[in-house]
Short mmCIF file of C-alpha atoms and ligand atoms in Angstrom, two decimals:
data_model
loop_
_atom_site.label_atom_id
_atom_site.label_comp_id
_atom_site.label_asym_id
_atom_site.label_seq_id
_atom_site.Cartn_x
_atom_site.Cartn_y
_atom_site.Cartn_z
CA UNK A 1 0.05 0.07 0.07
CA UNK A 2 1.17 3.52 -0.85
CA UNK A 3 2.53 5.61 2.02
CA UNK A 4 0.75 8.62 0.35
CA UNK A 5 -2.52 7.29 2.03
CA UNK A 6 -3.12 6.00 5.50
CA UNK A 7 -6.07 3.86 6.67
CA UNK A 8 -7.09 2.85 10.11
CA UNK A 9 -10.25 1.34 11.54
CA UNK A 10 -12.11 3.11 14.42
CA UNK A 11 -15.15 1.20 15.78
CA UNK A 12 -16.55 -0.03 12.56
CA UNK A 13 -15.62 2.87 10.33
CA UNK A 14 -12.65 3.19 7.97
CA UNK A 15 -10.64 6.27 8.21
CA UNK A 16 -8.68 7.06 4.94
CA UNK A 17 -6.22 9.87 5.28
CA UNK A 18 -4.73 11.60 2.13
CA UNK A 19 -1.24 11.87 3.36
CA UNK A 20 0.76 14.15 0.99
CA UNK A 21 0.59 17.47 2.79
CA UNK A 22 3.82 18.79 1.40
CA UNK A 23 2.11 18.60 -2.14
CA UNK A 24 -1.25 19.72 -0.71
CA UNK A 25 -2.52 16.14 -1.29
CA UNK A 26 -2.09 16.43 -4.99
CA UNK A 27 -3.31 13.23 -6.55
CA UNK A 28 -0.70 11.43 -8.58
CA UNK A 29 -1.27 7.88 -10.22
CA UNK A 30 0.04 6.08 -7.19
CA UNK A 31 -2.56 7.79 -4.79
CA UNK A 32 -5.63 7.37 -7.37
CA UNK A 33 -4.64 3.55 -7.65
CA UNK A 34 -4.40 3.30 -3.80
CA UNK A 35 -7.81 4.78 -3.45
CA UNK A 36 -9.16 2.36 -5.95
CA UNK A 37 -7.65 -0.58 -3.94
CA UNK A 38 -8.90 0.59 -0.61
CA UNK A 39 -12.58 0.81 -2.00
CA UNK A 40 -12.47 -2.28 -4.02
CA UNK A 41 -12.07 -4.50 -1.10
CA UNK A 42 -12.89 -2.95 2.26
CA UNK A 43 -12.86 -5.20 5.22
CA UNK A 44 -16.17 -6.82 5.82
CA UNK A 45 -16.45 -5.46 9.56
CA UNK A 46 -16.42 -1.97 8.07
CA UNK A 47 -19.72 -0.17 7.71
CA UNK A 48 -18.89 3.32 6.45
CA UNK A 49 -15.71 5.21 5.40
CA UNK A 50 -14.57 8.66 6.01
CA UNK A 51 -11.95 10.30 3.67
CA UNK A 52 -10.05 13.31 4.77
CA UNK A 53 -6.72 15.23 3.99
CA UNK A 54 -3.70 15.79 6.15
CA UNK A 55 -2.25 19.36 6.31
CA UNK A 56 -4.03 22.67 5.37
CA UNK A 57 -5.95 21.33 2.32
CA UNK A 58 -8.20 18.33 1.39
CA UNK A 59 -6.49 18.09 -2.12
CA UNK A 60 -5.03 20.43 -4.74
CA UNK A 61 -6.31 17.93 -7.40
CA UNK A 62 -4.32 16.37 -10.22
CA UNK A 63 -0.62 16.15 -9.57
CA UNK A 64 0.39 18.73 -12.22
CA UNK A 65 3.89 17.65 -12.16
CA UNK A 66 3.00 14.23 -13.54
CA UNK A 67 1.08 16.04 -16.40
CA UNK A 68 3.76 15.18 -18.97
CA UNK A 69 3.22 15.40 -22.71
CA UNK A 70 0.51 12.79 -23.22
CA UNK A 71 -1.05 12.01 -26.52
CA UNK A 72 -4.75 11.74 -27.03
CA UNK A 73 -4.94 7.98 -26.28
CA UNK A 74 -2.61 8.17 -23.37
CA UNK A 75 -4.74 10.91 -21.97
CA UNK A 76 -7.90 8.77 -22.48
CA UNK A 77 -6.31 5.90 -20.47
CA UNK A 78 -5.25 8.23 -17.71
CA UNK A 79 -8.84 9.59 -17.52
CA UNK A 80 -10.36 6.20 -17.47
CA UNK A 81 -8.08 5.25 -14.76
CA UNK A 82 -9.55 8.03 -12.59
CA UNK A 83 -12.97 7.06 -13.46
CA UNK A 84 -12.38 3.40 -12.48
CA UNK A 85 -10.95 4.42 -9.17
CA UNK A 86 -13.66 6.80 -8.36
CA UNK A 87 -16.49 4.52 -9.47
CA UNK A 88 -15.15 2.14 -6.69
CA UNK A 89 -15.75 4.97 -4.35
CA UNK A 90 -19.24 5.79 -5.32
CA UNK A 91 -20.34 2.18 -6.34
CA UNK A 92 -18.47 0.15 -3.82
CA UNK A 93 -19.77 -1.64 -0.71
CA UNK A 94 -19.66 1.11 1.95
CA UNK A 95 -21.10 4.68 1.99
CA UNK A 96 -18.21 7.23 1.96
CA UNK A 97 -18.11 10.56 3.76
CA UNK A 98 -15.64 13.23 2.61
CA UNK A 99 -14.59 15.73 5.10
CA UNK A 100 -13.29 18.95 3.34
CA UNK A 101 -11.05 21.68 4.32
CA UNK A 102 -8.92 24.21 2.47
CA UNK A 103 -8.55 23.50 -1.23
CA UNK A 104 -10.96 21.13 -2.74
CA UNK A 105 -10.04 21.73 -6.23
CA UNK A 106 -9.92 20.02 -9.57
CA UNK A 107 -9.40 16.40 -9.11
CA UNK A 108 -9.88 16.91 -5.31
CA UNK A 109 -13.39 18.07 -6.03
CA UNK A 110 -13.88 15.14 -8.30
CA UNK A 111 -12.96 12.75 -5.56
CA UNK A 112 -15.24 14.67 -2.95
CA UNK A 113 -18.06 14.50 -5.65
CA UNK A 114 -17.84 10.55 -5.71
CA UNK A 115 -18.38 10.21 -2.03
CA UNK A 116 -21.95 10.09 -0.75
CA UNK A 117 -21.94 12.82 1.88
CA UNK A 118 -19.65 15.74 2.14
CA UNK A 119 -18.92 17.74 5.31
CA UNK A 120 -17.04 20.95 4.89
CA UNK A 121 -15.03 22.75 7.51
CA UNK A 122 -15.08 26.64 7.31
CA UNK A 123 -11.83 26.77 5.53
CA UNK A 124 -13.04 24.88 2.57
CA UNK A 125 -12.93 26.41 -0.99
CA UNK A 126 -13.85 24.87 -4.31
CA UNK A 127 -12.65 25.46 -7.79
CA UNK A 128 -12.03 23.94 -11.20
CA UNK A 129 -8.67 25.24 -12.29
CA UNK A 130 -8.74 23.06 -15.25
CA UNK A 131 -10.29 25.92 -17.36
CA UNK A 132 -7.41 28.16 -16.59
CA UNK A 133 -4.79 25.45 -17.10
CA UNK A 134 -5.98 24.81 -20.62
CA UNK A 135 -7.48 21.30 -19.93
CA UNK A 136 -10.79 19.86 -19.09
CA UNK A 137 -12.05 17.80 -16.18
CA UNK A 138 -11.13 14.10 -16.44
CA UNK A 139 -12.03 12.56 -13.22
CA UNK A 140 -15.93 12.59 -13.50
CA UNK A 141 -16.69 16.02 -12.54
CA UNK A 142 -18.81 16.56 -15.74
CA UNK A 143 -21.10 13.71 -14.60
CA UNK A 144 -21.13 14.12 -11.03
CA UNK A 145 -20.68 17.97 -10.23
CA UNK A 146 -23.74 19.28 -12.20
CA UNK A 147 -25.84 16.77 -10.09
CA UNK A 148 -24.58 18.74 -6.89
CA UNK A 149 -24.42 22.34 -8.00
CA UNK A 150 -26.08 22.41 -11.41
CA UNK A 151 -24.49 22.74 -15.01
CA UNK A 152 -24.64 26.56 -15.11
CA UNK A 153 -22.28 26.86 -12.03
CA UNK A 154 -19.76 24.37 -13.34
CA UNK A 155 -19.70 26.25 -16.56
CA UNK A 156 -19.11 29.49 -14.81
CA UNK A 157 -16.41 27.95 -12.59
CA UNK A 158 -14.31 26.64 -15.51
CA UNK A 159 -14.94 29.58 -17.77
CA UNK A 160 -13.95 32.25 -15.22
CA UNK A 161 -12.03 30.54 -12.42
CA UNK A 162 -14.67 31.33 -10.04
CA UNK A 163 -14.03 30.07 -6.47
CA UNK A 164 -16.75 29.18 -4.10
CA UNK A 165 -16.05 29.54 -0.28
CA UNK A 166 -17.39 27.21 2.43
CA UNK A 167 -20.62 29.01 3.29
CA UNK A 168 -21.80 29.80 -0.31
CA UNK A 169 -20.56 26.32 -1.19
CA UNK A 170 -22.75 24.60 1.29
CA UNK A 171 -25.75 26.84 0.08
CA UNK A 172 -25.32 25.76 -3.52
CA UNK A 173 -24.84 22.13 -2.80
CA UNK A 174 -21.20 21.26 -2.77
CA UNK A 175 -21.42 20.02 0.78
CA UNK A 176 -24.41 18.74 2.94
CA UNK A 177 -22.90 19.86 6.25
CA UNK A 178 -20.83 23.07 7.15
CA UNK A 179 -18.69 22.78 10.53
CA UNK A 180 -16.14 24.62 12.37
CA UNK A 181 -12.47 23.99 11.72
CA UNK A 182 -11.18 20.52 12.92
CA UNK A 183 -14.71 19.57 13.58
CA UNK A 184 -15.28 17.63 10.31
CA UNK A 185 -14.14 14.13 11.28
CA UNK A 186 -16.14 14.28 14.60
CA UNK A 187 -19.31 15.34 12.62
CA UNK A 188 -18.63 12.52 10.02
CA UNK A 189 -18.24 9.83 12.72
CA UNK A 190 -21.66 10.99 14.10
CA UNK A 191 -23.16 10.54 10.50
CA UNK A 192 -21.46 7.25 10.02
CA UNK A 193 -23.06 5.85 13.18
CA UNK A 194 -26.46 6.80 11.82
CA UNK A 195 -25.75 5.46 8.43
CA UNK A 196 -24.48 2.09 9.92
CA UNK A 197 -27.79 1.64 11.74
CA UNK A 198 -29.79 1.60 8.60
CA UNK A 199 -30.87 -1.54 6.95
CA UNK A 200 -28.05 -2.71 4.51
CA UNK A 201 -30.83 -2.79 1.66
CA UNK A 202 -31.60 0.88 2.25
CA UNK A 203 -27.91 1.88 2.18
CA UNK A 204 -27.38 -0.24 -0.97
CA UNK A 205 -30.21 1.25 -2.79
CA UNK A 206 -29.11 4.67 -2.06
CA UNK A 207 -25.71 4.16 -3.31
CA UNK A 208 -26.53 1.89 -6.38
CA UNK A 209 -30.07 2.24 -7.33
CA UNK A 210 -30.98 5.97 -6.83
CA UNK A 211 -28.01 7.36 -9.19
CA UNK A 212 -29.43 4.74 -11.92
CA UNK A 213 -32.98 5.85 -11.32
CA UNK A 214 -31.86 9.67 -11.52
CA UNK A 215 -30.18 8.80 -14.91
CA UNK A 216 -33.06 6.71 -16.29
CA UNK A 217 -36.08 7.83 -18.34
CA UNK A 218 -39.00 8.30 -16.05
CA UNK A 219 -40.97 5.06 -16.79
CA UNK A 220 -37.95 2.87 -15.98
CA UNK A 221 -37.02 4.87 -13.03
CA UNK A 222 -40.40 4.31 -11.49
CA UNK A 223 -40.36 0.76 -12.15
CA UNK A 224 -36.79 0.51 -10.52
CA UNK A 225 -38.14 2.48 -7.51
CA UNK A 226 -41.08 0.13 -7.14
CA UNK A 227 -38.81 -3.02 -7.42
CA UNK A 228 -36.31 -1.54 -4.83
CA UNK A 229 -39.21 -0.55 -2.43
CA UNK A 230 -40.59 -4.20 -2.68
CA UNK A 231 -37.35 -5.82 -1.86
CA UNK A 232 -36.45 -3.48 0.89
CA UNK A 233 -39.77 -3.69 2.72
CA UNK A 234 -39.40 -7.68 2.54
CA UNK A 235 -36.12 -7.48 4.56
CA UNK A 236 -36.20 -8.59 8.22
CA UNK A 237 -34.63 -5.17 9.32
CA UNK A 238 -37.43 -3.35 7.67
CA UNK A 239 -40.28 -5.63 9.39
CA UNK A 240 -38.39 -5.11 12.79
CA UNK A 241 -38.06 -1.28 12.41
CA UNK A 242 -41.71 -1.04 11.45
CA UNK A 243 -42.80 -3.05 14.46
CA UNK A 244 -40.70 -1.00 16.86
CA UNK A 245 -42.35 2.03 15.46
CA UNK A 246 -45.93 0.67 15.87
CA UNK A 247 -45.19 -0.36 19.40
CA UNK A 248 -43.77 3.21 20.26
CA UNK A 249 -40.27 2.02 20.76
CA UNK A 250 -38.81 3.67 17.71
CA UNK A 251 -37.25 7.22 17.67
CA UNK A 252 -39.61 9.91 16.17
CA UNK A 253 -38.51 11.93 13.18
CA UNK A 254 -35.88 14.35 14.21
CA UNK A 255 -34.84 12.47 17.42
C1 1HE B 1 1.24 20.77 -6.38
C2 1HE B 1 -0.17 20.81 -6.59
C3 1HE B 1 -0.67 20.07 -7.70
C4 1HE B 1 0.31 22.18 -5.06
N1 1HE B 1 0.22 19.46 -8.49
N2 1HE B 1 1.93 19.84 -7.12
N3 1HE B 1 -4.73 21.72 -9.54
C5 1HE B 1 -4.52 23.02 -9.39
O1 1HE B 1 -4.28 23.73 -10.34
C6 1HE B 1 -4.24 23.54 -8.05
C7 1HE B 1 -2.74 24.05 -7.88
N4 1HE B 1 -2.46 24.42 -6.43
C8 1HE B 1 -2.67 25.52 -5.96
O2 1HE B 1 -3.27 26.43 -6.50
C9 1HE B 1 -2.18 25.76 -4.51
O3 1HE B 1 -0.98 24.83 -4.42
C10 1HE B 1 -3.12 25.50 -3.43
C11 1HE B 1 -4.12 26.73 -3.54
C12 1HE B 1 -3.79 24.18 -3.65
C13 1HE B 1 -2.44 25.51 -2.18
O4 1HE B 1 -1.71 26.67 -1.91
P1 1HE B 1 -0.46 26.62 -0.83
O5 1HE B 1 0.11 28.13 -0.84
O6 1HE B 1 -0.89 26.15 0.43
O7 1HE B 1 0.75 25.79 -1.36
P2 1HE B 1 1.79 26.01 -2.54
O8 1HE B 1 2.82 26.78 -2.12
O9 1HE B 1 1.05 26.41 -3.76
O10 1HE B 1 2.31 24.51 -2.90
C14 1HE B 1 2.97 23.68 -1.97
C15 1HE B 1 3.63 22.67 -2.80
O11 1HE B 1 2.70 21.69 -3.45
C16 1HE B 1 4.61 23.27 -4.04
O12 1HE B 1 5.63 22.41 -4.28
P3 1HE B 1 6.96 22.64 -3.82
O13 1HE B 1 7.82 21.63 -4.23
O14 1HE B 1 7.38 23.96 -4.47
O15 1HE B 1 6.88 22.81 -2.26
C17 1HE B 1 3.48 23.05 -5.06
O16 1HE B 1 4.11 22.87 -6.39
C18 1HE B 1 2.74 21.69 -4.70
N5 1HE B 1 1.45 21.60 -5.39
N6 1HE B 1 -0.66 21.77 -5.94
C19 1HE B 1 1.52 19.33 -8.00
N7 1HE B 1 -2.00 20.27 -8.06
C20 1HE B 1 -8.56 13.95 -13.39
S1 1HE B 1 -8.27 15.42 -14.06
C21 1HE B 1 -8.13 16.60 -12.83
C22 1HE B 1 -7.49 17.81 -13.26
C23 1HE B 1 -7.09 18.71 -12.22
O17 1HE B 1 -7.12 18.35 -11.09
S2 1HE B 1 -6.55 20.08 -12.70
C24 1HE B 1 -6.29 21.10 -11.20
C25 1HE B 1 -4.88 21.04 -10.58
#
């Protein structure tokens, strides 16, 4: 395993730390492949993962020093390597929470977008410098980011170099939670506990079925929804949770 990334298990949660602070957690091939390996085969005891960055920034994106002269085909393979790795994050076995601080830019934002929930500390800022570097996003941002913030904002960011800071960023949809500095992992652990208490089928449906429904034509989406609902309600966890509510033993909404 690469020493540019560190993993540890706390309770039933996998903590994944980007550990290249001297290069602002810039993502070279070694790091991207390490991310792929970690999310391809998480230990079965792990119920949720949290990914965060060491140092002052979550990630400065693609390691630009590795952006040597590539021809079109090599560029394609490089981009597809990112897609394969980030698909393992989005469509793996465990929900993934990204904890953001400092720069969350370029490929760093693409990594954050592949996670299921984003918690931003107040120092976070978001940008897509690809526009200014004469390149295009290649790590999945054109598919994932418009679903978070809308296409118009992404076009503006790339055309003008616009930077969004933490508070506005949360408002427009980059992150779901905004917390004080150094509070992100604590918040993510709280959320992870809740996520881990869900029926496995519910988490699976949210990670794997919902994105396909969103991309599908309405008729197929509705059918997928019905099939998923039917399977989910038949699971023993669903029956147990329903009984607990009917017996007055379950938490009310908001508790
Ligand atoms: C890097 C990188 C990098 C820093 N690749 N080495 N991403 C970017 O265009 C963002 C470029 N980085 C920055 O704008 C700034 O570094 C930050 C705003 C993120 C942080 O600023 P700061 O003042 O904390 O750090 P720094 O002094 O700029 O950088 C410290 C070191 O990290 C320095 O190396 P050093 O050897 O001179 O100490 C920097 O060169 C190095 N560094 N960022 C390589 N990105 C799948 S396609 C995705 C396409 C993209 O992601 S494009 C966007 C790339």
